[in-house]
Each structure stands twice: as C-alpha cells, then as structure tokens.
Amino acid sequence: MPIDRTRYAQLVDAIAALHGETDTARIDAWQQRLAWSYDDFIALENALPAAEPIVSPPVPQAGTPLQRLPQASGQREGIAEMARDVRGGRTRASGIAEAALEAARAWRHANMFTALDVDDVTAQAEAIDAQIARRMDPGPLAGVPIAIKDLMAVRGYRMTGGSLAREPRLMDRDAPVVARLRSAGAVIFGTTNLHELAFGVTSANPHFGTVLNPRFEERIPGGSSGGSGAVVASGVVPVAVGTDTGGSIRIPAACCGIVGFKPSYGAVDRTDVLPLAWSLDHVGPLARTVDDAATAFEVMAGLPEGVTGGMPSRPPSFVCLRGTFAEAVENGIAQRMDELEATWRSAGARVTATAVDALAMAAGAQFVTIGTEAAAANADIMAAARIRLGEDVRLRFEIARCFPATAYVKAQRIRTEVRDALLEALGDADVLITPTLPCAPPPVGQTVVSVGGRTLPTAAMLTRFTSPFNMTGLPALSLPCGFDTEGLPVSVQIIGRPGEDARVLAAGRWVERMLPSHHVHVDTTL
C-alpha cells in the first residue's frame, strides 16, 4: 500500500516509541519539521527507481583532473602573484601576515573564527621569510594566509566542529589537505566558525557566536562554511577552506559575494575531516576570484602547479538547466541569468537550455541521504550529549531516525538516475549552468523563505540548486555575477562532469572576465 501523510505520521510516532521519546513537545517538533518535506519523502517512498544504488559518487580516476585544456596565454593574478612576490623577495610573508592579523582584529565582532593563534601565524610567516633569505623556495602559496574551517585537523588547534557537544581535541597533526597547503608555503591562519557540525546554512552558532556577513550585515552569511566565506569577503584572508555536503561552500560564497568551488567528489582528501555525510562530503576553497580558487585547489588536490590552466582559448559552450531550476526563482535572479546568457551569446558562446525531469526526485533523495548519514556519523553525540546541541541541529539528527532503510536505498538508486540524466543533458557541451541560489540571502533570523508562492525552511530553500551536485559528485563553482534590484548579490553556478574540474574552472574564468564590475567589489588590499 502506498504511503501517505497519515501513515507517515504514524511511523514517526512509532519511531518515537522505539527510541523511548515521551516528550510530546519534541515529537510535535519532529512532525512539524517533517511536514515541510512530506511530499518529497512520500514521492521517494512510492517511487520505483530502476538504477543500481550509487553507493558513492564516482571518484575521479588518477590523472583525470590533470587534463590540460587549450588556453590563452597569461599569468594568474591574486594569490599566485602574491606568492611570486614573496618567492622573489619583493614582499615579506611577515608583512602580509601582520596585515591579515590587523584586519582580523578589526573584524573580531563578526565571529569569523573559533580560534586564531597570533604567535603561530607570526612564527609561520617568519619561517617563510627565513627560507627566502636562504634562497629556498617555500612553494606556490608562499606567504599566502589561508583560514581553515574548524572541521578538520590543524596542528596546535582544537578541532571542535563548531560544537561543544563533543569534547574538542587538541590536534598534534594536520589533516592531509591542511598539510598540503602548509607544505606549499601557505600560512595557516586560524580555524573558522561554522554552522554547528556543518549541518545548516545560517552559521548562527550557539557556542561560538553568529557569523556576520561582512558585506550585507542584515543578511545571513550562509553556511555551513559561514566563517570561511566571511573571512574572505571581509578581506582578512584571500582564501579559506570549507566543506560542502549540500551547498556549504557555494551557499556562503553566494551570500557573501565571493567565489566558492566544490571539486569533484574525492578530488580532495577528506582524511581527518569530521564527516557529516560520507557520500556527500566535499572539501574545497572559498576565494576572491576564480584564479585564487584554482591555485588553492591545485595544492589541496595534490596537483602540479598551474595544471588547471588559465583562460580558455575559445568561449565555452553552456547548457542552462530549466525545469526545477527555473521554478520559484526570484525575479531579480531570473532577470540577471537572462542577461548573462545574452552576454555569452554575444561573445560567441554556444548557449542552449534543457530541463531534467529526474531532478524532481533530487530533494527527497538528498533529504534522506544527508539525514541518515549525518545521524550515523554523530551517533555518539545523540547517545550521550544531545541536549548540548543547538536546537536546529538536534532536531535534524532526531528526525533522521524516522527514515526507513528502504527509503535510504531508494535514495541511492535515485542518485544514480539523477547523475545519469544530468550527464545526458550536458551532452557535448562544456558545462551546465544554474543560479546558485533561487533567492537573495535571507535576513538574519528568518526561518522560512517564500519564493514565487513556494514556502520552505531556509535550509531547504537555499540548498535547492546546490545539493543535486553533492548527491551526484559533479564539480560545481559558484561565481558572483552582479546584484538584484535591491543591491543584493546574485551568483551563477557552473557544473561539469566528474573529474573535469579544470574545465569548470576555465569556464568560470571566462564568465568572470565577462563581468567587468566583478573586481570592484573584491577587497584586494592584502
């Protein structure tokens, strides 16, 4: 018998009894939150997918991201130029570090960091200057300050995950991704604040304070990598590392008006990174420009310097996704996307459009997958310290226990169907195109968002256009592309095939160069 709302509500009551939950207020809270997603969940339960379970998205084969694309000549700017100046002795790493520390002091009220060790930052920079004095090359990121999301091991720092529900651990080693940055000459610049345990989009952290959006202070900075987005948007550092399970790099990038890159699944090592959902988690950079994101990504992924290329030698070919990506979108964002497409055509790019029907099931599949895996990854907290969690995160973990195993397996089969449909839609084009967000960054404290007659919880609304590319493992870049009629940021999302990170970044550079006003809003004072 197909499941309906009444039968699913009965299932939730049964789950509460199974777990010994007798607090009727909590059970009511579960039902109220699940009510927003009943239609998606019921559609998932009643679906009959034919594909094999995805298990996890495809990990790029060795060497796949190394593909060199035809490109125009020219050196990278931004952090690559900063590092060249340090390597050439024209700039001192200690001077860059001191400027960044001074900026961090000025933004202390913004709650961007969970920890920042001034002495450690200074010592790192001075060690790089000493290497230069001995005619040693520190590497392609020499002297570049890079902040790390407090979700991964950083030597000498306590890893909290943005939570006090689990005892923070003092790290005696770096996670591999951090170690690569450090070995390339980067100055590891503290640990950034986040939505607790990376499970949310507002970065309103009950333990370390709410992260402020430095450019649009009445609006959320996005999450979960809100501190990483804010620390770049404020100009404190040019690059920060984030994680992305449903949009947690690209959403803060879009809310703060910067660049965020979620690489292909598995392209960046996730060892010693606290998991939220193992088959959805990605690690990537947030940066001021596409060049900066590409330079950082190469190091993070262990790729040779410059391998992701520069400007493409020809205009890219784009497939703009319609259907679910054109439904319930604010007028200002839809208008800006239309203007972009017209500009690209005028510049010689091939621009087509299509809808992908399989995406209608994506929200339900993502909801069940992230909830189930997140509850499993944090089972120790739920068993011993759930009352120490922020209410929103605790609620998400609790309702995840209401998903039957059959729903989780169906979600994995649907993920395969969505991935295959997206790749079919891409055809022989270079990249897919969508808005990053369907709406402007919501005001701080707003719990639901209404767009075009559709109302959803803030997290569900903001992940609508980003989470399909976590569940499929495709590389996705968020790039600021202007402002709506109220002066709020609009971002475009550029998506490619698994392993074609270089092609996505090349298309991003081209799109960025079509936006002459882009750099006006980027603080490059470091």
Coordinates of C-alpha atoms in Angstrom, one line a residue:
M1 CA 0.0 0.0 0.0
P2 CA 1.5 3.4 -1.0
I3 CA 2.5 5.5 2.0
D4 CA 0.6 8.8 2.6
R5 CA 0.8 11.6 5.1
T6 CA -1.3 9.9 7.8
R7 CA 0.6 6.7 7.6
Y8 CA 3.9 8.5 7.7
A9 CA 2.8 10.5 10.8
Q10 CA 2.0 7.1 12.4
L11 CA 5.5 5.9 11.5
V12 CA 7.1 9.0 13.3
D13 CA 5.1 8.2 16.4
A14 CA 6.3 4.6 16.2
I15 CA 9.9 5.8 15.9
A16 CA 9.5 8.0 19.0
A17 CA 8.2 5.0 20.9
L18 CA 11.1 2.9 19.7
H19 CA 13.6 5.4 21.0
G20 CA 11.8 5.9 24.3
E21 CA 10.9 9.5 23.5
T22 CA 7.9 10.6 25.6
D23 CA 8.2 14.4 25.4
T24 CA 5.2 15.2 23.3
A25 CA 6.6 18.7 22.5
R26 CA 9.7 17.1 20.9
I27 CA 7.6 14.7 18.9
D28 CA 5.4 17.6 17.7
A29 CA 8.6 19.4 16.6
W30 CA 9.6 16.4 14.6
Q31 CA 6.2 16.2 12.9
Q32 CA 6.2 20.0 12.2
R33 CA 9.6 19.9 10.6
L34 CA 8.9 16.8 8.6
A35 CA 5.6 18.3 7.3
W36 CA 7.6 20.6 5.1
S37 CA 9.2 17.6 3.4
Y38 CA 6.3 15.1 3.4
D39 CA 5.6 15.5 -0.3
D40 CA 9.2 14.9 -1.2
F41 CA 9.5 11.9 1.2
I42 CA 6.3 10.3 0.1
A43 CA 7.2 10.6 -3.6
L44 CA 10.5 8.9 -2.7
E45 CA 8.8 6.1 -0.8
N46 CA 6.4 5.5 -3.6
A47 CA 9.0 5.7 -6.4
L48 CA 10.2 2.6 -8.3
P49 CA 13.7 3.5 -9.4
A50 CA 15.4 1.1 -11.8
A51 CA 19.1 2.1 -11.4
E52 CA 21.7 0.5 -9.2
P53 CA 22.4 2.3 -5.9
I54 CA 25.1 4.9 -6.3
V55 CA 26.9 3.8 -3.1
S56 CA 29.1 6.9 -3.5
P57 CA 29.6 9.3 -6.4
P58 CA 32.3 8.4 -8.9
V59 CA 35.8 9.3 -7.6
P60 CA 37.9 10.8 -10.5
Q61 CA 40.4 8.3 -11.8
A62 CA 44.1 9.1 -11.2
G63 CA 45.1 11.8 -13.6
T64 CA 41.6 12.8 -14.7
P65 CA 41.8 16.4 -13.3
L66 CA 45.2 16.8 -14.9
Q67 CA 43.7 17.2 -18.4
R68 CA 45.2 20.3 -19.9
L69 CA 42.8 22.4 -21.9
P70 CA 43.6 24.8 -24.8
Q71 CA 44.1 28.1 -23.1
A72 CA 45.2 31.7 -23.8
S73 CA 48.5 32.9 -22.5
G74 CA 48.9 34.9 -19.4
Q75 CA 49.9 34.5 -15.7
R76 CA 47.5 34.1 -12.9
E77 CA 46.8 37.1 -10.6
G78 CA 45.7 37.2 -7.0
I79 CA 47.4 34.8 -4.6
A80 CA 49.6 33.4 -7.3
E81 CA 51.0 36.9 -7.8
M82 CA 51.3 37.4 -4.1
A83 CA 53.3 34.2 -3.7
R84 CA 55.6 35.2 -6.7
D85 CA 56.4 38.4 -4.9
V86 CA 57.2 36.5 -1.7
R87 CA 59.3 33.9 -3.5
G88 CA 61.1 36.7 -5.4
G89 CA 61.9 38.6 -2.2
R90 CA 59.8 41.6 -3.2
T91 CA 57.3 41.1 -0.4
R92 CA 57.8 39.7 3.1
A93 CA 55.5 37.0 4.3
S94 CA 55.6 38.6 7.8
G95 CA 54.2 41.8 6.4
I96 CA 51.3 40.0 4.8
A97 CA 50.6 38.1 8.0
E98 CA 50.7 41.3 10.1
A99 CA 48.2 43.0 7.7
A100 CA 45.9 40.0 7.9
L101 CA 46.1 39.9 11.7
E102 CA 45.3 43.6 11.9
A103 CA 42.3 43.0 9.7
A104 CA 41.2 40.1 11.9
R105 CA 41.3 42.3 14.9
A106 CA 39.2 44.9 13.2
W107 CA 36.6 42.2 12.4
R108 CA 36.6 40.5 15.8
H109 CA 33.0 41.3 16.3
A110 CA 32.0 39.2 13.3
N111 CA 32.6 35.8 15.0
M112 CA 34.5 34.5 11.9
F113 CA 37.0 32.4 13.9
T114 CA 36.7 29.8 16.6
A115 CA 40.4 30.2 17.2
L116 CA 43.3 32.3 15.9
D117 CA 46.8 31.9 17.3
V118 CA 48.6 35.1 16.6
D119 CA 52.0 33.8 17.7
D120 CA 51.7 30.7 15.5
V121 CA 50.7 32.9 12.5
T122 CA 53.7 35.2 13.1
A123 CA 56.1 32.3 13.5
Q124 CA 54.9 30.6 10.3
A125 CA 55.4 33.8 8.3
E126 CA 58.9 34.5 9.8
A127 CA 59.9 30.9 8.9
I128 CA 59.0 31.6 5.3
D129 CA 61.0 34.8 5.2
A130 CA 63.9 32.9 6.6
Q131 CA 63.6 30.3 3.8
I132 CA 63.6 33.1 1.2
A133 CA 66.7 34.5 2.9
R134 CA 68.5 31.1 2.5
R135 CA 67.4 31.1 -1.2
M136 CA 64.9 28.2 -0.6
D137 CA 61.6 28.2 -2.4
P138 CA 58.7 27.8 0.1
G139 CA 56.3 26.8 -2.7
P140 CA 53.4 28.1 -4.9
L141 CA 51.5 29.6 -1.9
A142 CA 54.5 31.2 -0.2
G143 CA 53.2 33.6 2.4
V144 CA 49.5 33.4 1.5
P145 CA 47.3 33.4 4.6
I146 CA 44.7 30.7 4.4
A147 CA 42.0 30.1 7.1
I148 CA 40.7 26.5 7.8
K149 CA 37.1 25.5 8.6
D150 CA 37.0 24.2 12.2
L151 CA 36.0 20.8 10.9
M152 CA 39.4 19.4 10.1
A153 CA 42.7 18.8 12.0
V154 CA 45.0 21.7 12.2
R155 CA 48.2 21.2 14.2
G156 CA 48.2 23.1 17.5
Y157 CA 44.4 23.9 17.4
R158 CA 41.5 22.2 19.0
M159 CA 39.0 20.7 16.4
T160 CA 35.5 21.5 17.6
G161 CA 33.3 21.1 14.5
G162 CA 31.6 24.2 15.8
S163 CA 30.1 22.3 18.7
L164 CA 30.7 21.7 22.4
A165 CA 28.5 18.6 22.5
R166 CA 31.7 16.6 21.9
E167 CA 34.9 17.3 23.8
P168 CA 37.2 19.3 21.5
R169 CA 40.5 17.6 20.7
L170 CA 43.9 19.3 20.5
M171 CA 45.4 18.2 17.2
D172 CA 49.0 17.1 17.0
R173 CA 49.0 16.8 13.2
D174 CA 47.4 18.4 10.2
A175 CA 44.7 16.8 8.0
P176 CA 46.3 15.9 4.7
V177 CA 44.6 18.8 2.9
V178 CA 46.0 21.3 5.5
A179 CA 49.4 19.6 5.4
R180 CA 49.5 20.2 1.6
L181 CA 48.7 23.9 2.0
R182 CA 51.3 24.3 4.7
S183 CA 53.9 22.4 2.6
A184 CA 53.2 24.7 -0.3
G185 CA 54.1 27.8 1.8
A186 CA 50.7 28.9 3.0
V187 CA 50.4 30.5 6.4
I188 CA 47.6 28.6 8.2
F189 CA 45.5 31.4 9.6
G190 CA 43.3 30.0 12.3
T191 CA 40.1 28.0 12.3
T192 CA 36.9 29.4 11.1
N193 CA 33.4 29.4 12.6
L194 CA 30.6 27.3 11.1
H195 CA 27.1 26.1 11.5
E196 CA 27.3 23.5 14.3
L197 CA 28.7 20.2 13.0
A198 CA 28.3 21.6 9.4
F199 CA 24.5 20.8 9.5
G200 CA 22.9 24.1 8.5
V201 CA 23.0 27.2 6.3
T202 CA 22.9 30.2 8.6
S203 CA 26.1 29.9 10.6
A204 CA 24.2 31.0 13.7
N205 CA 26.4 29.1 16.1
P206 CA 25.1 28.8 19.7
H207 CA 28.6 28.0 21.0
F208 CA 30.9 30.4 19.1
G209 CA 28.5 33.2 18.1
T210 CA 26.6 34.0 14.9
V211 CA 28.9 34.7 12.0
L212 CA 28.3 38.2 10.5
N213 CA 28.0 38.7 6.7
P214 CA 30.7 41.4 6.3
R215 CA 29.2 42.8 3.1
F216 CA 25.4 42.5 3.8
E217 CA 25.3 42.7 7.6
E218 CA 21.5 42.3 7.9
R219 CA 21.6 39.1 5.8
I220 CA 22.9 35.6 6.7
P221 CA 26.5 34.8 5.6
G222 CA 25.3 31.3 4.5
G223 CA 26.6 28.0 5.8
S224 CA 27.8 25.8 6.9
S225 CA 31.2 27.3 6.0
G226 CA 30.0 30.8 7.0
G227 CA 33.2 31.7 8.8
S228 CA 35.2 30.8 5.8
G229 CA 33.1 32.8 3.5
A230 CA 33.0 35.8 5.8
V231 CA 36.8 35.8 6.4
V232 CA 37.4 36.0 2.6
A233 CA 34.6 38.5 1.9
S234 CA 35.9 40.8 4.6
G235 CA 39.4 40.9 3.1
V236 CA 41.1 39.3 6.1
V237 CA 42.5 36.5 4.0
P238 CA 42.3 35.8 0.3
V239 CA 41.4 32.1 0.6
A240 CA 39.7 29.9 3.2
V241 CA 39.0 26.1 3.2
G242 CA 35.4 24.9 3.5
T243 CA 33.4 21.7 3.3
D244 CA 30.3 21.2 1.2
T245 CA 27.7 18.5 1.8
G246 CA 24.6 20.1 0.4
G247 CA 26.0 23.5 -0.7
S248 CA 28.1 24.5 2.3
I249 CA 30.9 26.1 0.2
R250 CA 28.7 27.6 -2.6
I251 CA 25.9 29.0 -0.4
P252 CA 28.3 31.1 1.8
A253 CA 30.1 32.2 -1.4
A254 CA 26.8 33.3 -2.9
C255 CA 25.6 35.0 0.3
C256 CA 28.9 36.9 0.7
G257 CA 29.5 37.7 -3.0
I258 CA 32.7 35.6 -3.4
V259 CA 33.8 32.5 -5.3
G260 CA 33.3 29.0 -3.9
F261 CA 34.4 25.8 -5.6
K262 CA 33.2 22.3 -4.7
P263 CA 35.5 19.9 -6.6
S264 CA 34.6 16.5 -7.9
Y265 CA 33.8 14.0 -5.2
G266 CA 37.0 12.6 -3.9
A267 CA 39.3 15.0 -5.6
V268 CA 40.5 16.4 -2.3
D269 CA 41.4 14.1 0.6
R270 CA 38.9 14.1 3.4
T271 CA 41.1 12.2 5.9
D272 CA 40.9 13.8 9.4
V273 CA 37.9 15.9 8.3
L274 CA 34.9 15.4 10.6
P275 CA 32.2 13.7 8.4
L276 CA 28.7 14.9 8.1
A277 CA 27.5 12.6 5.3
W278 CA 30.3 10.4 3.9
S279 CA 28.9 10.0 0.4
L280 CA 28.1 13.7 0.1
D281 CA 31.0 15.5 1.7
H282 CA 33.5 17.5 -0.4
V283 CA 36.4 19.8 0.6
G284 CA 37.2 22.9 -1.4
P285 CA 38.3 26.6 -1.4
L286 CA 36.4 29.9 -1.0
A287 CA 38.3 32.7 -2.6
R288 CA 38.1 36.2 -4.0
T289 CA 38.5 35.1 -7.7
V290 CA 38.4 32.0 -9.8
D291 CA 42.2 32.2 -10.3
D292 CA 42.6 32.2 -6.5
A293 CA 40.2 29.2 -6.1
A294 CA 42.1 27.3 -8.9
T295 CA 45.5 28.0 -7.4
A296 CA 44.4 26.8 -3.9
F297 CA 42.5 23.8 -5.4
E298 CA 45.6 22.5 -7.2
V299 CA 47.6 22.4 -3.9
M300 CA 44.6 20.9 -1.9
A301 CA 44.2 18.2 -4.5
G302 CA 48.0 17.5 -4.8
L303 CA 48.1 18.6 -8.5
P304 CA 51.1 20.2 -10.2
E305 CA 51.3 24.0 -10.1
G306 CA 49.2 25.6 -12.9
V307 CA 47.7 22.3 -14.2
T308 CA 44.1 23.6 -14.1
G309 CA 45.1 26.1 -16.7
G310 CA 44.1 29.7 -17.3
M311 CA 41.7 31.5 -19.6
P312 CA 40.2 29.1 -22.2
S313 CA 41.2 29.8 -25.8
R314 CA 37.6 29.8 -27.0
P315 CA 34.2 30.7 -25.5
P316 CA 32.8 27.8 -23.5
S317 CA 29.6 26.0 -24.5
F318 CA 26.8 26.2 -21.9
V319 CA 23.6 24.2 -21.2
C320 CA 21.3 26.2 -18.9
L321 CA 19.1 24.0 -16.8
R322 CA 15.5 24.9 -16.7
G323 CA 12.6 22.9 -15.2
T324 CA 13.1 22.7 -11.4
F325 CA 15.9 25.3 -11.7
A326 CA 13.5 27.8 -13.2
E327 CA 10.7 27.3 -10.7
A328 CA 10.2 29.5 -7.7
V329 CA 13.1 31.8 -8.5
E330 CA 13.1 35.5 -7.5
N331 CA 12.6 37.8 -10.5
G332 CA 15.9 39.7 -9.9
I333 CA 17.8 36.5 -10.1
A334 CA 16.0 35.2 -13.2
Q335 CA 16.5 38.5 -14.9
R336 CA 20.2 38.5 -14.2
M337 CA 20.5 35.0 -15.6
D338 CA 18.8 36.0 -18.8
E339 CA 21.2 39.0 -19.1
L340 CA 24.2 36.7 -18.6
E341 CA 23.0 34.3 -21.3
A342 CA 22.6 37.1 -23.8
T343 CA 26.1 38.4 -23.0
W344 CA 27.6 35.0 -23.5
R345 CA 25.8 34.5 -26.9
S346 CA 27.0 37.9 -28.0
A347 CA 30.6 36.9 -27.1
G348 CA 30.4 33.8 -29.3
A349 CA 29.4 31.1 -26.8
R350 CA 27.0 28.4 -27.6
V351 CA 24.1 28.6 -25.1
T352 CA 21.3 26.0 -25.1
A353 CA 18.7 25.1 -22.5
T354 CA 17.0 22.0 -21.2
A355 CA 15.0 20.5 -18.3
V356 CA 16.0 17.4 -16.4
D357 CA 12.9 15.6 -15.2
A358 CA 14.8 13.3 -12.9
L359 CA 15.6 16.3 -10.7
A360 CA 12.1 16.3 -9.3
M361 CA 13.2 13.4 -7.0
A362 CA 16.5 15.0 -6.0
A363 CA 15.3 16.9 -2.9
G364 CA 13.8 13.8 -1.3
A365 CA 16.8 11.7 -2.1
Q366 CA 19.2 14.3 -0.6
F367 CA 17.0 14.9 2.5
V368 CA 17.0 11.2 3.3
T369 CA 20.7 10.6 2.5
I370 CA 22.2 13.5 4.4
G371 CA 19.9 13.0 7.4
T372 CA 20.6 9.2 7.6
E373 CA 24.4 9.5 7.2
A374 CA 24.6 12.5 9.5
A375 CA 22.7 10.8 12.3
A376 CA 25.0 7.8 11.9
A377 CA 28.2 9.9 11.9
N378 CA 27.1 11.7 15.1
A379 CA 25.5 8.7 16.9
D380 CA 27.9 9.2 19.8
I381 CA 26.5 12.7 20.5
M382 CA 22.9 11.6 20.1
A383 CA 23.5 8.8 22.7
A384 CA 25.3 10.9 25.3
A385 CA 25.1 14.6 24.7
R386 CA 22.2 15.6 22.5
I387 CA 21.0 18.2 25.0
R388 CA 24.2 20.1 24.4
L389 CA 23.4 20.6 20.7
G390 CA 21.8 23.6 19.2
E391 CA 18.1 23.0 18.8
D392 CA 18.1 23.1 15.0
V393 CA 20.9 20.6 14.6
R394 CA 19.5 18.3 17.3
L395 CA 16.1 18.3 15.5
R396 CA 17.7 17.4 12.2
F397 CA 19.5 14.4 13.8
E398 CA 16.3 13.3 15.6
I399 CA 14.1 13.3 12.6
A400 CA 16.7 11.4 10.5
R401 CA 15.9 8.4 12.7
C402 CA 12.4 8.4 11.1
F403 CA 13.7 7.3 7.7
P404 CA 13.3 3.6 6.9
A405 CA 16.3 1.7 5.4
T406 CA 14.3 1.1 2.3
A407 CA 14.0 4.9 1.8
Y408 CA 17.7 5.3 2.1
V409 CA 18.4 2.6 -0.5
K410 CA 15.8 4.1 -2.9
A411 CA 17.5 7.5 -2.5
Q412 CA 20.8 5.9 -3.6
R413 CA 19.2 4.5 -6.7
I414 CA 17.6 7.8 -7.5
R415 CA 21.0 9.5 -7.1
T416 CA 22.3 7.3 -10.0
E417 CA 19.3 8.2 -12.1
V418 CA 19.8 12.0 -11.4
R419 CA 23.6 11.8 -12.2
D420 CA 23.0 9.9 -15.5
A421 CA 20.3 12.4 -16.5
L422 CA 22.5 15.4 -15.8
L423 CA 25.3 14.0 -17.8
E424 CA 22.9 13.2 -20.7
A425 CA 21.7 16.8 -20.6
L426 CA 25.3 18.1 -20.7
G427 CA 25.9 16.2 -23.9
D428 CA 28.9 17.6 -25.8
A429 CA 28.8 21.0 -24.1
D430 CA 31.5 22.1 -21.6
V431 CA 29.3 22.9 -18.6
L432 CA 25.9 23.2 -17.1
I433 CA 24.6 26.5 -15.7
T434 CA 22.1 27.3 -12.9
P435 CA 21.7 30.1 -10.4
T436 CA 23.5 29.2 -7.2
L437 CA 20.5 30.3 -5.1
P438 CA 16.9 30.8 -6.0
C439 CA 16.6 33.9 -3.8
A440 CA 18.7 36.6 -2.2
P441 CA 20.4 35.9 1.1
P442 CA 17.6 35.9 3.7
P443 CA 17.6 38.3 6.6
V444 CA 19.3 37.1 9.8
G445 CA 16.8 35.2 12.0
Q446 CA 14.4 34.3 9.2
T447 CA 13.4 30.6 9.5
V448 CA 11.3 30.2 6.3
V449 CA 11.7 31.7 2.8
S450 CA 8.9 32.3 0.3
V451 CA 9.7 32.5 -3.4
G452 CA 7.1 32.5 -6.2
G453 CA 4.4 31.2 -4.0
R454 CA 6.6 28.4 -2.6
T455 CA 7.5 28.4 1.1
L456 CA 10.2 26.3 2.6
P457 CA 12.5 26.3 5.7
T458 CA 15.6 28.4 5.0
A459 CA 17.9 25.5 4.6
A460 CA 15.6 23.6 2.2
M461 CA 15.2 26.7 0.1
L462 CA 18.9 27.6 -0.1
T463 CA 20.0 24.1 -1.0
R464 CA 17.6 23.5 -3.8
F465 CA 20.1 24.3 -6.5
T466 CA 23.3 23.2 -4.9
S467 CA 22.5 19.8 -3.3
P468 CA 21.9 17.9 -6.6
F469 CA 25.6 18.2 -7.3
N470 CA 26.6 16.8 -4.0
M471 CA 24.5 13.7 -4.5
T472 CA 25.9 13.2 -8.0
G473 CA 29.5 14.2 -7.2
L474 CA 29.8 16.7 -10.1
P475 CA 32.2 19.6 -9.7
A476 CA 30.4 22.9 -9.2
L477 CA 31.7 26.5 -9.0
S478 CA 29.7 29.5 -7.5
L479 CA 30.7 32.8 -9.0
P480 CA 29.2 36.3 -8.2
C481 CA 27.7 37.8 -11.3
G482 CA 26.1 41.1 -10.1
F483 CA 23.2 42.3 -8.0
D484 CA 19.4 42.2 -7.9
T485 CA 17.3 45.3 -7.9
E486 CA 17.8 45.7 -4.1
G487 CA 21.5 45.6 -4.4
L488 CA 21.8 42.0 -3.0
P489 CA 24.3 39.5 -4.6
V490 CA 23.4 37.2 -7.4
S491 CA 25.7 34.2 -8.2
V492 CA 25.8 31.8 -11.1
Q493 CA 26.7 28.1 -10.7
I494 CA 28.9 26.3 -13.2
I495 CA 28.8 22.5 -13.2
G496 CA 30.9 19.9 -15.1
R497 CA 31.5 16.2 -15.5
P498 CA 33.2 14.2 -12.7
G499 CA 36.9 14.8 -12.9
E500 CA 36.6 17.8 -15.2
D501 CA 37.4 20.3 -12.5
A502 CA 39.8 22.1 -14.9
R503 CA 37.0 22.7 -17.5
V504 CA 34.7 24.1 -14.8
L505 CA 37.4 26.5 -13.6
A506 CA 38.2 27.5 -17.2
A507 CA 34.6 28.3 -17.9
G508 CA 34.4 30.2 -14.6
R509 CA 37.4 32.4 -15.6
W510 CA 35.7 33.2 -18.9
V511 CA 32.4 34.1 -17.2
E512 CA 34.3 36.2 -14.7
R513 CA 36.1 38.2 -17.4
M514 CA 32.7 38.9 -19.0
L515 CA 31.9 40.8 -15.7
P516 CA 34.0 44.0 -15.8
S517 CA 32.5 45.2 -12.5
H518 CA 33.3 42.0 -10.6
H519 CA 36.6 43.0 -9.1
V520 CA 35.2 46.4 -8.0
H521 CA 33.6 44.6 -5.1
V522 CA 36.6 42.5 -4.1
D523 CA 38.9 43.7 -1.4
T524 CA 42.5 43.0 -2.6
T525 CA 44.3 45.1 -0.1
L526 CA 46.4 42.2 1.3

